[in-house]
Structures are given as structure tokens and as C-alpha cells.
Short mmCIF file of C-alpha atoms and ligand atoms in Angstrom, two decimals:
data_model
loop_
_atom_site.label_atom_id
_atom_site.label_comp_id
_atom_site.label_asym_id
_atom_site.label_seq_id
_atom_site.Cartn_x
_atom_site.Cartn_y
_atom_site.Cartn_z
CA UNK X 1 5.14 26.41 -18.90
CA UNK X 2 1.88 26.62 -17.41
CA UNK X 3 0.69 24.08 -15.10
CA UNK X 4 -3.04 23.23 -14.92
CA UNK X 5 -4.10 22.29 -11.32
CA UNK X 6 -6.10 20.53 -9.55
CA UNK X 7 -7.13 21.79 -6.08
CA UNK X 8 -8.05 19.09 -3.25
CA UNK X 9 -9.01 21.21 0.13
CA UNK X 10 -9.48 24.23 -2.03
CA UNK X 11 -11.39 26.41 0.98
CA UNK X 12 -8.72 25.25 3.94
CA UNK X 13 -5.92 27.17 4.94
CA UNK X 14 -3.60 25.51 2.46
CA UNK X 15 -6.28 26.25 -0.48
CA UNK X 16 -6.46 29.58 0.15
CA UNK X 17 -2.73 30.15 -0.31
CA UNK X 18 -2.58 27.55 -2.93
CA UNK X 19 -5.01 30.25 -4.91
CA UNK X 20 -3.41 33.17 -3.43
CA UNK X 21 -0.24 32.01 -5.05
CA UNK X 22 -2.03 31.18 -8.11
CA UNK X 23 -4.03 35.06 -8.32
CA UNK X 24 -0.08 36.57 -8.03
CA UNK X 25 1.44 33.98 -10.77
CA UNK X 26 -1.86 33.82 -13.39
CA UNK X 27 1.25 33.10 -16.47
CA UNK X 28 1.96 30.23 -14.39
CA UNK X 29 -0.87 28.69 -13.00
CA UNK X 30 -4.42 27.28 -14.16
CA UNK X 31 -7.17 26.11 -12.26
CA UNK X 32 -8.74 23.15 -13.54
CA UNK X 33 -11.01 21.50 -10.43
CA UNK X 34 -11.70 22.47 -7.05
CA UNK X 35 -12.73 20.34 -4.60
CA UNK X 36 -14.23 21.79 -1.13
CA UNK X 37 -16.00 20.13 1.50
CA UNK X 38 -19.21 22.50 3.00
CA UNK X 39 -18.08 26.29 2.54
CA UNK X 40 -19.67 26.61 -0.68
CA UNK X 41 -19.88 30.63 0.11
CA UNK X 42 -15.59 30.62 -0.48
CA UNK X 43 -16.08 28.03 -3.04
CA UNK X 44 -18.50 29.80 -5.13
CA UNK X 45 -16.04 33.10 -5.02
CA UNK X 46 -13.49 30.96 -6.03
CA UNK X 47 -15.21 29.83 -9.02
CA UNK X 48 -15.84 33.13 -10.11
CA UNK X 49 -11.82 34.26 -9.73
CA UNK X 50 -10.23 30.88 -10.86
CA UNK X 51 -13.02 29.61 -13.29
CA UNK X 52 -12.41 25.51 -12.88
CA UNK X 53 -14.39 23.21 -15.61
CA UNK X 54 -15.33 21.06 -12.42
CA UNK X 55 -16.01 21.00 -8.68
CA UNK X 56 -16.62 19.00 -6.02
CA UNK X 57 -18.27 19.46 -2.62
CA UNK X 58 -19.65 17.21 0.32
CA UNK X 59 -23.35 16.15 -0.64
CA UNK X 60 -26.06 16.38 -3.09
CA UNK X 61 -27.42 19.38 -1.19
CA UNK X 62 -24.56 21.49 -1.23
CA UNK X 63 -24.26 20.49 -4.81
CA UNK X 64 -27.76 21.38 -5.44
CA UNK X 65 -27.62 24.65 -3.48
CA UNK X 66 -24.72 25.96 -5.66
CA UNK X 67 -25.21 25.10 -8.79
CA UNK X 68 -29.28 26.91 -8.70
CA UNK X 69 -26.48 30.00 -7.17
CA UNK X 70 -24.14 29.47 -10.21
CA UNK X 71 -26.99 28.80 -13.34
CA UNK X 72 -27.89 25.68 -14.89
CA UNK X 73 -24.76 25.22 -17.01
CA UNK X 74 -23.04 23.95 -13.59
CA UNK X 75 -25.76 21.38 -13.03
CA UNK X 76 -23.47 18.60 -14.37
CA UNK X 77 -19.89 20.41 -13.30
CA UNK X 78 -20.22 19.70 -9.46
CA UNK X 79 -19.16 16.43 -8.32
CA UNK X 80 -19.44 15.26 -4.87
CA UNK X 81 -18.45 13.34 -2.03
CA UNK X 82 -15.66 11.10 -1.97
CA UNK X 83 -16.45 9.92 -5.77
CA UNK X 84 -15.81 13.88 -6.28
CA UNK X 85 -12.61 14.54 -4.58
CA UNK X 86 -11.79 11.43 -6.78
CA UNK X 87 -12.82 12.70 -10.59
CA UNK X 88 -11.19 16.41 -9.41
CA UNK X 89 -8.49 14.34 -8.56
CA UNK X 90 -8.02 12.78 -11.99
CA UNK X 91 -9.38 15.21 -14.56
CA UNK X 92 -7.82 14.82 -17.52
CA UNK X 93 -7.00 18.21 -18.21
CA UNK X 94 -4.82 18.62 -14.48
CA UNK X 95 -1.32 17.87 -14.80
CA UNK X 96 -0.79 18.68 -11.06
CA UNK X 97 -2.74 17.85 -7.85
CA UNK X 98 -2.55 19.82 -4.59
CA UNK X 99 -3.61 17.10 -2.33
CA UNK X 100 -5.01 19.50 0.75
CA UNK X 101 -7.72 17.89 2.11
CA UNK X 102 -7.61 17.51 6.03
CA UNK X 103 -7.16 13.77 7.30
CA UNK X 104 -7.87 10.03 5.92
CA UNK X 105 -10.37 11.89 3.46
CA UNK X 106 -7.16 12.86 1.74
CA UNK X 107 -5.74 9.31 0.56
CA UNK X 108 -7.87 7.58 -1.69
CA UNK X 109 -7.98 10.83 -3.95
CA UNK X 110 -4.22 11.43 -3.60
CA UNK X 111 -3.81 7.78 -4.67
CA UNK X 112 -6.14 8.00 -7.18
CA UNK X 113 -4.44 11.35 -8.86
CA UNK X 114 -1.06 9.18 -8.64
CA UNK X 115 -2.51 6.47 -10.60
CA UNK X 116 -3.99 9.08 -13.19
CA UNK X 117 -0.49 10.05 -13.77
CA UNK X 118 -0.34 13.57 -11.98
CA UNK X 119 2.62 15.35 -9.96
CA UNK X 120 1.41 15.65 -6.52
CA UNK X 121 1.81 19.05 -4.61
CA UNK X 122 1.42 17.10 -1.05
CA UNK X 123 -0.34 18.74 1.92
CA UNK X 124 -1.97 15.84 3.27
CA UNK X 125 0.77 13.73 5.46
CA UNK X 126 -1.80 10.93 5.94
CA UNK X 127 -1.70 10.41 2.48
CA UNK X 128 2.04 8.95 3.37
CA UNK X 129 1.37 8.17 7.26
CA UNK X 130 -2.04 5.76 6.89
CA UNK X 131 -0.54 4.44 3.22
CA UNK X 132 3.71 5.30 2.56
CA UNK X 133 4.76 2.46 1.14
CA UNK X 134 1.94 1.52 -0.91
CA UNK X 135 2.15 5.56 -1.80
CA UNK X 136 5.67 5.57 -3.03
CA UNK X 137 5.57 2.62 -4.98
CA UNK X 138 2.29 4.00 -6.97
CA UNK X 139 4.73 7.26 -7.64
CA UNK X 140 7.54 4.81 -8.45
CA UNK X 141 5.59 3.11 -11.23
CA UNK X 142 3.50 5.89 -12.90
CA UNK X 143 6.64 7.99 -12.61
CA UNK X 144 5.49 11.06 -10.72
CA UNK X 145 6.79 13.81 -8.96
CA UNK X 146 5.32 13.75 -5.19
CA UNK X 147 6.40 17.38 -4.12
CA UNK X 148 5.67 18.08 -0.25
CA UNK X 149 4.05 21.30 0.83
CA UNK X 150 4.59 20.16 4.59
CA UNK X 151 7.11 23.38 5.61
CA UNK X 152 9.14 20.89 7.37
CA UNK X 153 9.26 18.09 4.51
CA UNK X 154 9.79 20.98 1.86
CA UNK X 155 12.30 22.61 4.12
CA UNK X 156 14.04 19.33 4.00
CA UNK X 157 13.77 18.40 0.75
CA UNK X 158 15.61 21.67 -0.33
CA UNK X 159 18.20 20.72 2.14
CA UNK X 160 18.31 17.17 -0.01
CA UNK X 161 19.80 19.56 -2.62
CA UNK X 162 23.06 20.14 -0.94
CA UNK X 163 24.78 16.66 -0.70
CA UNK X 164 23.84 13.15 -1.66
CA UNK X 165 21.62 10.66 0.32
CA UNK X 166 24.43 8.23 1.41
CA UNK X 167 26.16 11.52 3.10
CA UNK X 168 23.19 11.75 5.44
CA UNK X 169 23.41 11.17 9.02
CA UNK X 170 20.10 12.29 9.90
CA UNK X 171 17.37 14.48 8.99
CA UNK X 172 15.70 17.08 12.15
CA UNK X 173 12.56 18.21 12.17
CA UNK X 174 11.84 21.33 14.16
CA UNK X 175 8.54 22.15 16.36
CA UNK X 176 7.20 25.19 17.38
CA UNK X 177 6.16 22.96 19.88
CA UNK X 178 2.40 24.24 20.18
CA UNK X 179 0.78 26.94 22.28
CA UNK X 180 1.27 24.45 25.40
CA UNK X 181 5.01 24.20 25.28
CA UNK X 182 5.40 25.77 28.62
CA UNK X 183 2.66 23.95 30.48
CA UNK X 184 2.99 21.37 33.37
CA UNK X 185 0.74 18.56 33.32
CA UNK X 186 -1.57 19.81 35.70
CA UNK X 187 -2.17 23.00 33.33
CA UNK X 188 -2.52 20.71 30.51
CA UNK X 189 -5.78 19.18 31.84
CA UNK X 190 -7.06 22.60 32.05
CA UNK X 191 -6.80 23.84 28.56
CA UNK X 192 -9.59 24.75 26.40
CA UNK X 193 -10.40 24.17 22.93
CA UNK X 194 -10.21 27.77 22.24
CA UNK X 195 -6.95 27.97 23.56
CA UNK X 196 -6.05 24.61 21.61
CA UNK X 197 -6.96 26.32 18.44
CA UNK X 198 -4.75 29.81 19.12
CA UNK X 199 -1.36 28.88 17.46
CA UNK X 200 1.47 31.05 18.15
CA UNK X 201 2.91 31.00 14.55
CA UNK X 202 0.82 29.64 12.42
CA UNK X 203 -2.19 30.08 11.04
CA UNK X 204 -3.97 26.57 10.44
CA UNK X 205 -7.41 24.64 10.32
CA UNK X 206 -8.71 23.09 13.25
CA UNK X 207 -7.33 19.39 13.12
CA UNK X 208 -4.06 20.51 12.43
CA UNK X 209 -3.87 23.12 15.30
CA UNK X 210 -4.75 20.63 17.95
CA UNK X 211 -2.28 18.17 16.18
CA UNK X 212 0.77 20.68 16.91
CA UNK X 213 -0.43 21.12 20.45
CA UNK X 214 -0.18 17.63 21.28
CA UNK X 215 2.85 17.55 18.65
CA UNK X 216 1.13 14.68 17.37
CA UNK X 217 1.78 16.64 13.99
CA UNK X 218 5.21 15.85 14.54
CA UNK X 219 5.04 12.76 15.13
CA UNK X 220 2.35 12.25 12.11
CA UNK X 221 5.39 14.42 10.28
CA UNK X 222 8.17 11.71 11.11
CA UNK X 223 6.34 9.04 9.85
CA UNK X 224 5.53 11.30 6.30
CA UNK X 225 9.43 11.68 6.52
CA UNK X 226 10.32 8.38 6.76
CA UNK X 227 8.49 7.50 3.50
CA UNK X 228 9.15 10.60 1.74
CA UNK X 229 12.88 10.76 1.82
CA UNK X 230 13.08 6.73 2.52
CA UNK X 231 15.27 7.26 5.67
CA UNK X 232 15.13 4.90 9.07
CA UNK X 233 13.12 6.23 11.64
CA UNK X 234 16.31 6.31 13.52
CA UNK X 235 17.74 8.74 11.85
CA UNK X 236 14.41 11.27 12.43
CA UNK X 237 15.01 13.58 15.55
CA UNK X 238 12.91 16.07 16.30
CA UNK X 239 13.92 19.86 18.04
CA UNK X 240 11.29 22.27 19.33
CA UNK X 241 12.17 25.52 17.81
CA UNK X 242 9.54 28.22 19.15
CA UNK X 243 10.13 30.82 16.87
CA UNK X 244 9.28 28.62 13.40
CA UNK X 245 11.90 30.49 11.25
CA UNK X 246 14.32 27.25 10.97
CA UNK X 247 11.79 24.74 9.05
CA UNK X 248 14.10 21.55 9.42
CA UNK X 249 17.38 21.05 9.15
CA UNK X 250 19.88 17.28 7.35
CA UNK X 251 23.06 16.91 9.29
CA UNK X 252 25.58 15.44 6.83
CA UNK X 253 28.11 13.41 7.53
CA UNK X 254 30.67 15.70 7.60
CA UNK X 255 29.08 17.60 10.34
CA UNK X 256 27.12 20.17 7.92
CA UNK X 257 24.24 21.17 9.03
CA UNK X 258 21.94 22.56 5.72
CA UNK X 259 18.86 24.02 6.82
CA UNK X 260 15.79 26.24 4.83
CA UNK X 261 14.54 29.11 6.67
CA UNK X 262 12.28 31.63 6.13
CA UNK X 263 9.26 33.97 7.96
CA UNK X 264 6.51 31.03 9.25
CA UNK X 265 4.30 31.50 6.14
CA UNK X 266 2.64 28.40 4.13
CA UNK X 267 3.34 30.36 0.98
CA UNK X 268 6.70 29.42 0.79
CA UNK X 269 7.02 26.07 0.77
CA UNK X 270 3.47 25.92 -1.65
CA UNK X 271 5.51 28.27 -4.36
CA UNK X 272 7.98 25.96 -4.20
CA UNK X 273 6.26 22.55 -4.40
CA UNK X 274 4.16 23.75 -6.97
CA UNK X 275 6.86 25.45 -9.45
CA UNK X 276 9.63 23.44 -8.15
CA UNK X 277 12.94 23.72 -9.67
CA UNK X 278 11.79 27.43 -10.24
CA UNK X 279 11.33 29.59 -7.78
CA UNK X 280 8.91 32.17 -7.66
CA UNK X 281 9.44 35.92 -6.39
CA UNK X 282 6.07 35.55 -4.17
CA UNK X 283 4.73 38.87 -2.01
CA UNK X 284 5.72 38.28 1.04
CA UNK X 285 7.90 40.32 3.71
CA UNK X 286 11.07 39.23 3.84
CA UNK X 287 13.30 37.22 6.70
CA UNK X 288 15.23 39.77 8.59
CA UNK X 289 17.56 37.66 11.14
CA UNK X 290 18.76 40.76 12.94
CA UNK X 291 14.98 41.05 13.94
CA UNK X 292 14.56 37.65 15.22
CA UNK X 293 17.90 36.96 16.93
CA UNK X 294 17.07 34.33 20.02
CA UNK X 295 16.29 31.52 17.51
CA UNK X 296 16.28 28.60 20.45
CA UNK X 297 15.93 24.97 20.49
CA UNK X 298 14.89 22.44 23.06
CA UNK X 299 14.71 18.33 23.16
CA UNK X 300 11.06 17.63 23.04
CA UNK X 301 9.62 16.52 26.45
CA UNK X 302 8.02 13.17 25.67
CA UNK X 303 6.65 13.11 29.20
CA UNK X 304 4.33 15.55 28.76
CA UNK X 305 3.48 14.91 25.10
CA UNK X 306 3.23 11.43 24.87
CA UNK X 307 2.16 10.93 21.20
CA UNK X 308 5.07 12.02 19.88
CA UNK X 309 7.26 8.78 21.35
CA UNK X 310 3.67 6.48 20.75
CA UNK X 311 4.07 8.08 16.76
CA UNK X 312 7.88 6.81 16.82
CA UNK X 313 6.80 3.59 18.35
CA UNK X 314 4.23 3.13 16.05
CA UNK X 315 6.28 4.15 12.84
CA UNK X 316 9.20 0.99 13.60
CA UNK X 317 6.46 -1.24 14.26
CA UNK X 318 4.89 -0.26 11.36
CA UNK X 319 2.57 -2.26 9.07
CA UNK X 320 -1.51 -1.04 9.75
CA UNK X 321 -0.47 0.77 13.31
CA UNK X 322 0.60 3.93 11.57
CA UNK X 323 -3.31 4.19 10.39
CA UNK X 324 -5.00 3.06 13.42
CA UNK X 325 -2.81 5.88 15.25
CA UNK X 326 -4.01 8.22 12.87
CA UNK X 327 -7.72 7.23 12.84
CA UNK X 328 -7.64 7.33 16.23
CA UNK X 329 -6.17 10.50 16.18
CA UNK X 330 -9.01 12.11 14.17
CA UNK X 331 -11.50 10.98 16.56
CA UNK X 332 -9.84 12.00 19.60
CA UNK X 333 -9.79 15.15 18.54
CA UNK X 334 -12.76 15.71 17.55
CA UNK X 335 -14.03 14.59 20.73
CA UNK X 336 -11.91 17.16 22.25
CA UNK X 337 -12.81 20.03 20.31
CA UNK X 338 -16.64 18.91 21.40
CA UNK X 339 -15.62 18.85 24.68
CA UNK X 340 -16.43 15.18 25.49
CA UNK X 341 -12.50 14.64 26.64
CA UNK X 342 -9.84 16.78 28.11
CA UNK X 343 -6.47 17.68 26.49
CA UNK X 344 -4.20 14.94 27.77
CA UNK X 345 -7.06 12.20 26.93
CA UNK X 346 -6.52 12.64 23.61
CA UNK X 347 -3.21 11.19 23.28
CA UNK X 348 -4.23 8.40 26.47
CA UNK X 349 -7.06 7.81 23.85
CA UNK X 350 -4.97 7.07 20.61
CA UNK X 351 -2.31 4.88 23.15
CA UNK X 352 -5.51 2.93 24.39
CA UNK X 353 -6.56 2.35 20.87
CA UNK X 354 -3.30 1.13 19.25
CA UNK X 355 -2.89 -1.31 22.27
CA UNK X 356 -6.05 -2.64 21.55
CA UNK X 357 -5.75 -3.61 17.84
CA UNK X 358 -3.31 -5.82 15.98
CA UNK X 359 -0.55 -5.00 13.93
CA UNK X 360 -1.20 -6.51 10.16
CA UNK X 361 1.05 -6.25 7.13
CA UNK X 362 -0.14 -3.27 4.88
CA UNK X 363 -0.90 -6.05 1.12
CA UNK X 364 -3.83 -3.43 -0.32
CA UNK X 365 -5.55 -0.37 0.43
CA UNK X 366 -7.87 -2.16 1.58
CA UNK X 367 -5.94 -3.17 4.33
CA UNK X 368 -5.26 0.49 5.75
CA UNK X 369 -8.97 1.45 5.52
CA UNK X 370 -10.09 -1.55 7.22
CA UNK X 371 -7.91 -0.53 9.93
CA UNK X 372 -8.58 3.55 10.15
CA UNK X 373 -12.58 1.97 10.08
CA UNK X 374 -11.66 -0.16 12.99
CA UNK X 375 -9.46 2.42 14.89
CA UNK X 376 -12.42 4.96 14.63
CA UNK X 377 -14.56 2.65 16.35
CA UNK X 378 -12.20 1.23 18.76
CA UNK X 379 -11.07 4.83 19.46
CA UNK X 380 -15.05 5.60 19.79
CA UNK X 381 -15.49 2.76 22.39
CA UNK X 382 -12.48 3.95 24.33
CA UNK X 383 -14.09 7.88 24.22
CA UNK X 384 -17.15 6.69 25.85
CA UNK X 385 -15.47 4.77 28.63
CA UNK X 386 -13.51 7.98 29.35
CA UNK X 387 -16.59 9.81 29.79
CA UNK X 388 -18.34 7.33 31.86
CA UNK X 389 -15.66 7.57 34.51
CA UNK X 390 -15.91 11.55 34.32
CA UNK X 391 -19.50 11.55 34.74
CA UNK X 392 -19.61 9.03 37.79
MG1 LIG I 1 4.31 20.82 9.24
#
């Protein structure tokens, strides 16, 4: 059967494969929307190979510029802003959403495509990190399938398939542990941007890349764990595994360990969210163990990456702190990659923040975004008092 899609984050590095898979498998895939954010030069390329009935980009600009680019018939096609990532979201033609946009941006349309009554091909862990419990439920009640692309979720949830929940002892989540791994501290307040943003394994946007150097992607990835597969945060552990070929791993309680491997490529785990029980015979080079034999794996070192135990911390407290963490987050980094902070500030930054606002019980939407507001501007205030004491 053919699935008609919806495409959230369509010109990322998840949207690209997310098409790429889509261009191999055309009997089993339609594109319905696309929703980008400003590279309307991909975009407009990927209306012309994918043909959607809608779009969505950031502002009325960008709207304007492509539509005089792609004739007058578009003028009314091209949604935008957040009010576009939501009617992409929920058009009624989609049956599936892949919910790829980077960050908070990601969970009002995720929620929205929920609500609409669409399977969810997830991408975006803050969906589930700012919002998990409110998230389930809303796939609870409008009965949908919420299918993670995550490689670590999606490794684990084909684990899921080889024994029944009450059998689990715990679920592991392996790291490549960033381009950093080997660092000492005093290196770590050295590091550039640009060397930030070179991943050894994977290839990934910005945000993301900065998140696994701090492994604050893990720790964002425990707490989409713990409300994906509904397991205590106990039971989460996390290995660094450099070489990115064991995705995660569920220890039974027999002692079985099931894991999902496979050669560190997004394309994998997308194929399989998105035609999930099937699995599709995607182009890809193949595993070869005998060519990667000194798979290794090492406790994480939550001295030198600190926002990995704050993300644990944060995640039993729970309630708004899992959203002011990842607000915080966002603007940390971005104040990084601008070069207003060094590398280890960004985690003191998010710590700073989360100590500075209250814990509240999670009774709306509302609720979370009032937080990630006030984290942002906590986390903003806490920025410029960093840079104060630089300067002087
Ligand atoms: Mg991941």
C-alpha cells in the first residue's frame, strides 16, 4: 500500500534521506507536503522531483520569492511559519508525518499531526523530551502509530521485537560519544565550532552535532526513551560505543542481550520507521563485521560531560524541567556556535538555567511552552553574565 507523506524538516539531513528513500521506493511512497525552513533553493528542487500539493517555509518573503520562481499556480500552495509546519502537518490527504524539524519548532506540529490522526515517523526527540507524556497520551487516544527514526530508539524498538516488556531489565543506549571523546578538560575549553561540527560517524545538522559532542543528545535521547518505550529512567544506561555500528542494545531478563546493528547510516532506521513491519531492500553497502572487528565500549565519563547526568537528573524530576533543559539547550548552543561561549559553558549554561527555574507539573501545552519561553530567556540572562566575566 502506498503511504502518502508528509515531510516536516524536508531540507535537513533527515529530509534528505527521508526523500532519498522515497526517489528509490516511488511504488511505496507519496509526497504530499513539505515543509522547510529558509533553503528554498533544495526546496524548490524538491518540488520539482516529489511534486507535493502544499509547502511550507519560514516567512512571507521566502514564500513570496518561491512561488514568483515556481508560477502563479503556487501562490496559494505555500504555507508558512509555524501556522505552516502546522497545515503540512495535518493535510488531509497525508496518512504519515515525518516529524524532522530541528528543536522545540518540532512539537506543536508533531502534536498537531497526532491529533489529525496521522502515524508519526519521529525524528524530533523534543517532540517527546519538552512534551512525553502529554505526547503519548494524544497517540493513545487518536490511536496512532508513533514510529521513531532516532537510530538508537529504532534500534531499540526492533530489539522490543524479541521478548515481552515485563522480561526487560533494561534498555542501553550506545554513544559514539562525539568528536571530543578523548579530550581532557583543559582541551575541551579549546575547541572550536568547526571542530564541534566535524562528527566522526555521522553526518548531521548543526544542533544535533554539537548535541552529540556534549552527549547532551544522549541525554535528550534517554528522556525520548523513557516516554517512548514507557520504561523508568533507571533502567536507561548509556555505553559509548565509538564505532556507531551497535545502535542500542535491551538486556532481558534472562541475560539476553538483543541488539540492531548496522553501517552508521540514517537510512536505515528511516526505511524502517516509515514502512515498518516491512522492510525495504534500500541501496546501501552492506555491514561487513570482519571489517570492523574492535567494536569497543566505555562507561560514559560524566565528569567531563556533565549534561548527560544534569539530563538524568532532570528526567526523574521531571514535570516542566525536561523543557527548560532543552530550551536552554538550544540557546546555549547557539551561543556557542556564534562564539559568544566556550564549549564547556554550554552545559554550565543549561545547569545554571535549570537551577534557576521551578519545577511545575506538565497540565497543558501550554505549560511546556511557557517554560521553553522562560528557559530561553533565563538561559539568555545567564549567556550574558558569562560573557561579562570573559570580557573583564
Ligand atoms: Mg540518535
Amino acid at each position: 500500500m502506498t503511504k502518502i507523506l508528509s515531510l516536516l524538516g524536508s531540507t535537513g539531513s533527515i529530509g534528505r534521506n527521508v526523500l532519498e528513500i522515497v526517489r528509490q521506493f516511488p511504488g511505496h511512497f507519496k509526497v504530499a507536503g513539505l515543509a522547510a525552513g529558509t533553503n528554498i533553493a533544495l526546496l524548490r528542487d524538491q518540488i520539482e522531483a516529489f511534486n507535493p500539493s502544499f509547502v511550507s517555509v519560514a516567512d512571507d518573503n521566502l514564500a513570496r520569492e518561491l512561488a514568483s520562481s515556481l508560477g502563479v499556480r503556487w501562490n496559494e500552495k505555500i504555507f508558512t511559519g509555524q501556522e505552516g509546519n502546522i497545515r503540512v502537518a495535518t493535510l488531509k490527504d497525508a496518512d504519515t508525518v515525518v516529524s524532522a524539524i530541528v528543536g522545540a519548532a518540532g512539537l506543536m506540529p508533531t502534536l498537531a499531526a497526532i491529533q489529525a490522526g496521522k502515524n508519526i515517523a519521529l525524528a524530533n526527540k523534543e517532540t517527546l523530551v519538552m512534551a512525553g507524556d502529554l505526547v503519548m497520551e494524544a497517540v493513545q487516544r487518536h490511536h496512532v502509530k508513533l514510529l521513531p527514526i532516532d537510530s538508537e530508539h529504532n534500534a531499540i524498538f526492533q530489539a522490543l521485537g524479541a521478548g515481552r516488556k515485563k522480561d526487560i531489565n533494561k534498555i542501553i543506549l550506545t554513544a559514539s560519544g562525539g568528536p571530543f571523546r578523548d579530550k581532557d578538560m583543559t582541551e575541551l575549553w579549546q575547541v572550536t565550532p568547526e571542530q564541534a561540527l566535524n562528527h566522526p560517524n555521522w553526518d548531521m545538522g548543526k544542533k544535533i552535532s554539537i548535541d552529540s559532542a556534549t552527549l547532551m543528545n544522549k541525554g535528550l535521547e534517554v528522556i525520548e526513551a523513557r516516554w517512548l518505550f514507557d520504561i523508568p529512567v533507571e533502567d536507561i544506561e548509556v555505553l559509548i560505543h565509538p564505532q556507531s555500528i551497535v545502535h542500542s542494545l535491551v538486556e532481558y531478563r534472562d541475560g539476553s542481550v538483543i541488539s540492531q546493528m548496522g553501517i552508521p547510516d540514517m537510512k536505515i532506521a528511516i526505511g524502517y520507521a516509515l514502512s515498518y513491519p516491512e522492510r525495504l531492500k534500500i541501496a546501501l553497502p552492506r555491514l561487513k563485521l570482519n571489517s570492523c572487528p574492535n567494536l569497543q565500549f566505555f562507561a560514559p565519563d560524566f565528569e567531563r560531560f556533565p549534561s548527560l547526568r544534569l539530563a538524568y537528573q532532570v528526567c526523574r524530576k521531571g514535570g516542566t524541567l525536561p523543557a527548560v533543559l532543552n530550551g536552554a539547550n538550544e540557546v546555549a548552543v547557539e551561543a556557542f556556535l556564534a562564539k559568544r561561549i566556550r564549549f564547556p559553558e554550554i552545559g554550565l549554561v543549561v545547569a545554571e538555567t535549570v537551577s534557576r527555574l521551578p519545577r511545575e507539573e506538565v497540565k497543558d501545552v501550554g505549560t511546556v511552552l511557557d517554560a521553553d519561553l522562560a528557559a530561553r530567556l533565563q538561559a539568555e540572562s545567564v549567556i550574558e553574565a558569562f560573557s561579562m566575566k570573559a570580557t573583564q
